[in-house]
Short mmCIF file of C-alpha atoms in Angstrom, two decimals:
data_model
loop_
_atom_site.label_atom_id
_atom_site.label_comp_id
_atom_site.label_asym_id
_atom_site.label_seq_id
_atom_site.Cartn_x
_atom_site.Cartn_y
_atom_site.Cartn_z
CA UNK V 919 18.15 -22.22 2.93
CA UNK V 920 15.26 -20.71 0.36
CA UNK V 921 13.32 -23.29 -1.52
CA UNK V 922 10.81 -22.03 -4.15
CA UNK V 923 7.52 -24.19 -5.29
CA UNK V 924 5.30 -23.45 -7.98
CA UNK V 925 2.09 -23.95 -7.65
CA UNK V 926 -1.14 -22.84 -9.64
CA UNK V 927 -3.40 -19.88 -8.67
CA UNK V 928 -5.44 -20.95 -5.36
CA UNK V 929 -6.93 -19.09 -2.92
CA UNK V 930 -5.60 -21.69 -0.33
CA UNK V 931 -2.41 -23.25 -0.10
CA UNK V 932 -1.10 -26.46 2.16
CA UNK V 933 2.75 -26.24 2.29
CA UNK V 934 3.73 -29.62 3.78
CA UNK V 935 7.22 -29.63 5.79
CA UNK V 936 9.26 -34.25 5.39
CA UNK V 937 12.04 -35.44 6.04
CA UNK V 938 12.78 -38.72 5.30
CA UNK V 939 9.29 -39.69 5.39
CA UNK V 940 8.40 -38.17 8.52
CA UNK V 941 6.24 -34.98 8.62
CA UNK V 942 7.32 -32.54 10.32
CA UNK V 943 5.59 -29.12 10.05
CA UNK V 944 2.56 -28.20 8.00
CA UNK V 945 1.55 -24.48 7.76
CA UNK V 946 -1.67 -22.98 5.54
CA UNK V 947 -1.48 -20.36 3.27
CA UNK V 948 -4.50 -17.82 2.20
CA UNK V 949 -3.79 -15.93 -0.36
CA UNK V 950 -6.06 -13.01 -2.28
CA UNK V 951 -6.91 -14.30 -5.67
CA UNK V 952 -9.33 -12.22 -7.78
CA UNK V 953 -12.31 -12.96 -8.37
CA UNK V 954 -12.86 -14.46 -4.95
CA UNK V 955 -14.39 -12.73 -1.69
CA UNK V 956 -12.49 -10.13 0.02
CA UNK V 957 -12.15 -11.00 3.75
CA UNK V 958 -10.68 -7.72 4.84
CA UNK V 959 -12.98 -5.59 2.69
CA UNK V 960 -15.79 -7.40 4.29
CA UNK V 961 -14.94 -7.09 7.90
CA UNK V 962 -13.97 -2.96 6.96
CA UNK V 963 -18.14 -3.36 5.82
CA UNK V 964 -19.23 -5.14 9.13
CA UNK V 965 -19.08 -2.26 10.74
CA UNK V 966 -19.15 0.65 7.91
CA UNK V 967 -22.31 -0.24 5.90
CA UNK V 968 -22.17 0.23 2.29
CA UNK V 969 -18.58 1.84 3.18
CA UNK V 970 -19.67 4.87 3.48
CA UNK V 971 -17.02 6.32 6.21
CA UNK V 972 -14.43 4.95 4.04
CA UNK V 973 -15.47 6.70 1.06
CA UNK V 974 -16.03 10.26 2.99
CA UNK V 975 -12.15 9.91 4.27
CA UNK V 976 -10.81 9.07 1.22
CA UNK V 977 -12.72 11.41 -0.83
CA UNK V 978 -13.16 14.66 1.66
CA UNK V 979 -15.94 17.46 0.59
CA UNK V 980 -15.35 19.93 2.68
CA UNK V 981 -13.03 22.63 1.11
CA UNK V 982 -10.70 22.58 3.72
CA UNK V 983 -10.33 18.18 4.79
CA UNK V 984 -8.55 17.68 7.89
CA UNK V 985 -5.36 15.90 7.03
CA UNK V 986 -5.44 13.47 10.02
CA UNK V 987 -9.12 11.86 8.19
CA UNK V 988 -7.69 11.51 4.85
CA UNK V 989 -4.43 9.55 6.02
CA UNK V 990 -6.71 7.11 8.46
CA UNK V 991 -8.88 7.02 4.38
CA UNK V 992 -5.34 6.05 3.12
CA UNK V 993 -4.45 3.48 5.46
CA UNK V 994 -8.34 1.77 6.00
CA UNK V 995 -7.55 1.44 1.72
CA UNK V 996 -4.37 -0.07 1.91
CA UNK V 997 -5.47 -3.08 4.52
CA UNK V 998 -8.44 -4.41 2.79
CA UNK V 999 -5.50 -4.73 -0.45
CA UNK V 1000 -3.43 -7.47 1.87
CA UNK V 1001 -1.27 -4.82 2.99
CA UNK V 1002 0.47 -4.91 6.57
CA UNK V 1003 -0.29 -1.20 7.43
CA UNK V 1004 0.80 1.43 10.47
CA UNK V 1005 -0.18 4.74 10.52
CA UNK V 1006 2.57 7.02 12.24
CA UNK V 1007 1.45 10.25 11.34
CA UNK V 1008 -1.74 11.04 12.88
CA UNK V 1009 -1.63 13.51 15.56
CA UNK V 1010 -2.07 11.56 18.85
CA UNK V 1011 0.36 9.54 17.89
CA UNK V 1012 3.37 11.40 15.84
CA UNK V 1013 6.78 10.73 15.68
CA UNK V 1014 9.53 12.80 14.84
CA UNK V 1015 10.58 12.88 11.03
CA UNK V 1016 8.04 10.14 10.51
CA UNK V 1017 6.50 8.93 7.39
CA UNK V 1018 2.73 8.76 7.48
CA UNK V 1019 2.22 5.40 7.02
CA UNK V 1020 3.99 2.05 6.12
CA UNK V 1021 2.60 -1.29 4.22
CA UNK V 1022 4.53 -3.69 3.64
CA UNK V 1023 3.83 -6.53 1.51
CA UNK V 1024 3.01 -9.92 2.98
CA UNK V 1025 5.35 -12.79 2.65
CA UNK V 1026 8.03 -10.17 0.11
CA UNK V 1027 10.79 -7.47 1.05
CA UNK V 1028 8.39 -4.60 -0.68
CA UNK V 1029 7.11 -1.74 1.48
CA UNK V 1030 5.70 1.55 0.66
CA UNK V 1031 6.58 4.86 2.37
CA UNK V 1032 3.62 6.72 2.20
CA UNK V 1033 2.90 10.92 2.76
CA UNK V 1034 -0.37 11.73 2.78
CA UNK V 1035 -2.16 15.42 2.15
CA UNK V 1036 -4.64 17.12 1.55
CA UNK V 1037 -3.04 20.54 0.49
CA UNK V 1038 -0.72 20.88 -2.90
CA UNK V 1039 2.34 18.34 -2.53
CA UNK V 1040 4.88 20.92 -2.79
CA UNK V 1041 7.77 19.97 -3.38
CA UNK V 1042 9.69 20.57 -0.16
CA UNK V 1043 7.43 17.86 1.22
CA UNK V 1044 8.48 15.42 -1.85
CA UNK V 1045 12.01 15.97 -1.14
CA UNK V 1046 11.55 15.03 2.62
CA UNK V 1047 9.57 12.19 1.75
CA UNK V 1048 12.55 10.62 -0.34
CA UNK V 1049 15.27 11.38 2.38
CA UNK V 1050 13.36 9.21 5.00
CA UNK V 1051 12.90 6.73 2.34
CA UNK V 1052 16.72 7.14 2.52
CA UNK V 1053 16.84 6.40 6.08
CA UNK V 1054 14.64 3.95 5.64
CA UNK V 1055 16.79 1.94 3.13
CA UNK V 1056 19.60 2.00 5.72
CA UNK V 1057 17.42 0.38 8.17
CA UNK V 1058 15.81 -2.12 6.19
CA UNK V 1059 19.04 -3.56 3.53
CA UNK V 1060 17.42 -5.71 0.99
CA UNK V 1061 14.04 -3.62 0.69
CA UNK V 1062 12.30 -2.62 -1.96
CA UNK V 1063 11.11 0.71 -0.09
CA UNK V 1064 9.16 2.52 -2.98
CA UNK V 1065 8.15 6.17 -1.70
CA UNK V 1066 4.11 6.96 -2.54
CA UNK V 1067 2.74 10.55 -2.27
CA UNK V 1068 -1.23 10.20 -2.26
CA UNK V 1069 -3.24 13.38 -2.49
CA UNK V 1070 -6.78 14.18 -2.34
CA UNK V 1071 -6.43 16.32 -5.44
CA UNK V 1072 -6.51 15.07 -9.02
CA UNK V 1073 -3.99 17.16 -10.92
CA UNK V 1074 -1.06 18.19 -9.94
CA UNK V 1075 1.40 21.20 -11.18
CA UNK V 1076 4.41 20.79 -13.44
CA UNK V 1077 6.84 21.66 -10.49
CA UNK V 1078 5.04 18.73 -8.53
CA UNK V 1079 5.40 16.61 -11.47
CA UNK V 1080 8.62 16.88 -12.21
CA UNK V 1081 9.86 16.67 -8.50
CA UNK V 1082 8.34 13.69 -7.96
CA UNK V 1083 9.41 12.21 -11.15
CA UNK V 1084 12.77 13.40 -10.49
CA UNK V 1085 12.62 11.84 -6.93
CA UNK V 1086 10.99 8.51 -8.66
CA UNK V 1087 8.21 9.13 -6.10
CA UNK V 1088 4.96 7.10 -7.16
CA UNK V 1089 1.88 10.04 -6.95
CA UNK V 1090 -1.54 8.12 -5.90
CA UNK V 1091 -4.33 10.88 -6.99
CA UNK V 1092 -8.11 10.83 -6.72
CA UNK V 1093 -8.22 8.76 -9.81
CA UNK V 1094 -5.92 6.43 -8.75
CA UNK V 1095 -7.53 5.92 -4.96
CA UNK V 1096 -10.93 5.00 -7.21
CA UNK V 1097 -9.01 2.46 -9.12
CA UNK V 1098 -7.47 1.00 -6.16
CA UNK V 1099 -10.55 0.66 -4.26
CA UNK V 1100 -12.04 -0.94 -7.05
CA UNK V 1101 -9.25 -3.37 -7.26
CA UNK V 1102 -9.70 -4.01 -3.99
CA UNK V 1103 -13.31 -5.06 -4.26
CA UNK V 1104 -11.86 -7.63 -6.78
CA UNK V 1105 -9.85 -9.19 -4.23
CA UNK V 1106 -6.80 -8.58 -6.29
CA UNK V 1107 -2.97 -9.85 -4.64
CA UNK V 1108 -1.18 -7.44 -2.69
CA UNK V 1109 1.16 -7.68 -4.96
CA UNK V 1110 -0.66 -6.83 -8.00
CA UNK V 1111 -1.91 -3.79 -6.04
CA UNK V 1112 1.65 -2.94 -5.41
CA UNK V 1113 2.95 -2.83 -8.92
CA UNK V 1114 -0.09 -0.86 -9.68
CA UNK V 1115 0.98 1.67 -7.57
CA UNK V 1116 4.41 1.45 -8.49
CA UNK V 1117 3.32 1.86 -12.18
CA UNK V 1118 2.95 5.26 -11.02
CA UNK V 1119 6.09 6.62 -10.94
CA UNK V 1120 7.29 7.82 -13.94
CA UNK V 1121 9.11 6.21 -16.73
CA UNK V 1122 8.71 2.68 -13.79
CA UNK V 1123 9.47 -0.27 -15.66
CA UNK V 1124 6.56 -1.84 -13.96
CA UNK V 1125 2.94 -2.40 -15.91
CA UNK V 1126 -0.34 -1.73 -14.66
CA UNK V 1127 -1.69 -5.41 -14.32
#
């Protein structure tokens, strides 16, 4: 049985569980609301003053970035958001036919499937990234499993383009990882973050909000 409550924007909510008078369960909610600290961002800046490390993954210098940095980048950006995130992809600890990394979106049946590089996103890469999104689907009936490319570069070419529009893959570029970041300073929802992202695929009938 599903019962939905309304309830007005609150960083903290107290979902009481009665029956006949009696209570029975209680449970506490904390939920990202903007304009209020950032709990995750602020343990990530415990330890990485100023976020320094964070911004040297995400945003590589060198002309040739190791791909393994900018995908742990990806995935250190995606937690502080409210994101449930697992990297798969990183070298140590690869799987066959994996996809780089997975967030899923607390307390909803939204997850991306995210490929990470550092080199063009050619478009054999796209293509594999939607058929495990495929297989992913099969696994996990009733998911919204959006596929996200995120690159280190800003631009990309019209074949790239066009695949990924074709593939309704959402492309995350520099520009976009600043935004995000930003956002995520703001303490926006996970879910706000997510249909930001999602706004990127093209022709999504989802706003940037």
């Amino acid at each position: 049985m599903t019962k939905r409550i309304r309830f007005a924007e609150a960083p903290i909510v107290e979902a009481f569980l009665v029956r006949d008078q009696r209570p029975l369960d209680q449970t506490t909610f904390y939920i990202p609301t903007s304009g209020t600290p950032n709990p995750r961002l602020a343990a990530q800046l415990a330890f990485d003053e100023d976020g320094l490390k964070l911004l040297e993954l995400l945003f590589p210098k060198s002309e040739r970035p190791k791909q393994d940095t900018f995908e742990i980048g990806v995935a250190w950006l995606l937690f502080p958001c409210g994101f449930q995130t697992v990297s798969h992809g990183l070298h140590s600890g690869k799987l066959t036919e994996e996809i780089d990394c997975l967030a899923f979106v607390p307390m909803a049946r939204k997850v991306f499937a995210v490929e990470c590089t550092t080199a063009d996103l050619n478009p054999s890469k796209l293509i594999k990234l939607s058929n495990r999104c495929t297989t992913l689907r099969e696994t996990l009936p009733g998911f919204d499993v959006l596929p996200v490319a995120v690159t280190s570069h800003e631009h990309l070419t019209a074949t790239e383009s066009k695949t990924a529009a074709d593939l309704r893959i959402a492309v995350v570029t520099k520009s976009v990882i600043e935004e995000v970041l930003r956002r995520a300073g703001e303490n926006s929802s996970p879910s706000e973050a997510y249909e930001f992202i999602a706004s990127k695929v093209e022709g999504s009938f989802y706003r940037d909000p």
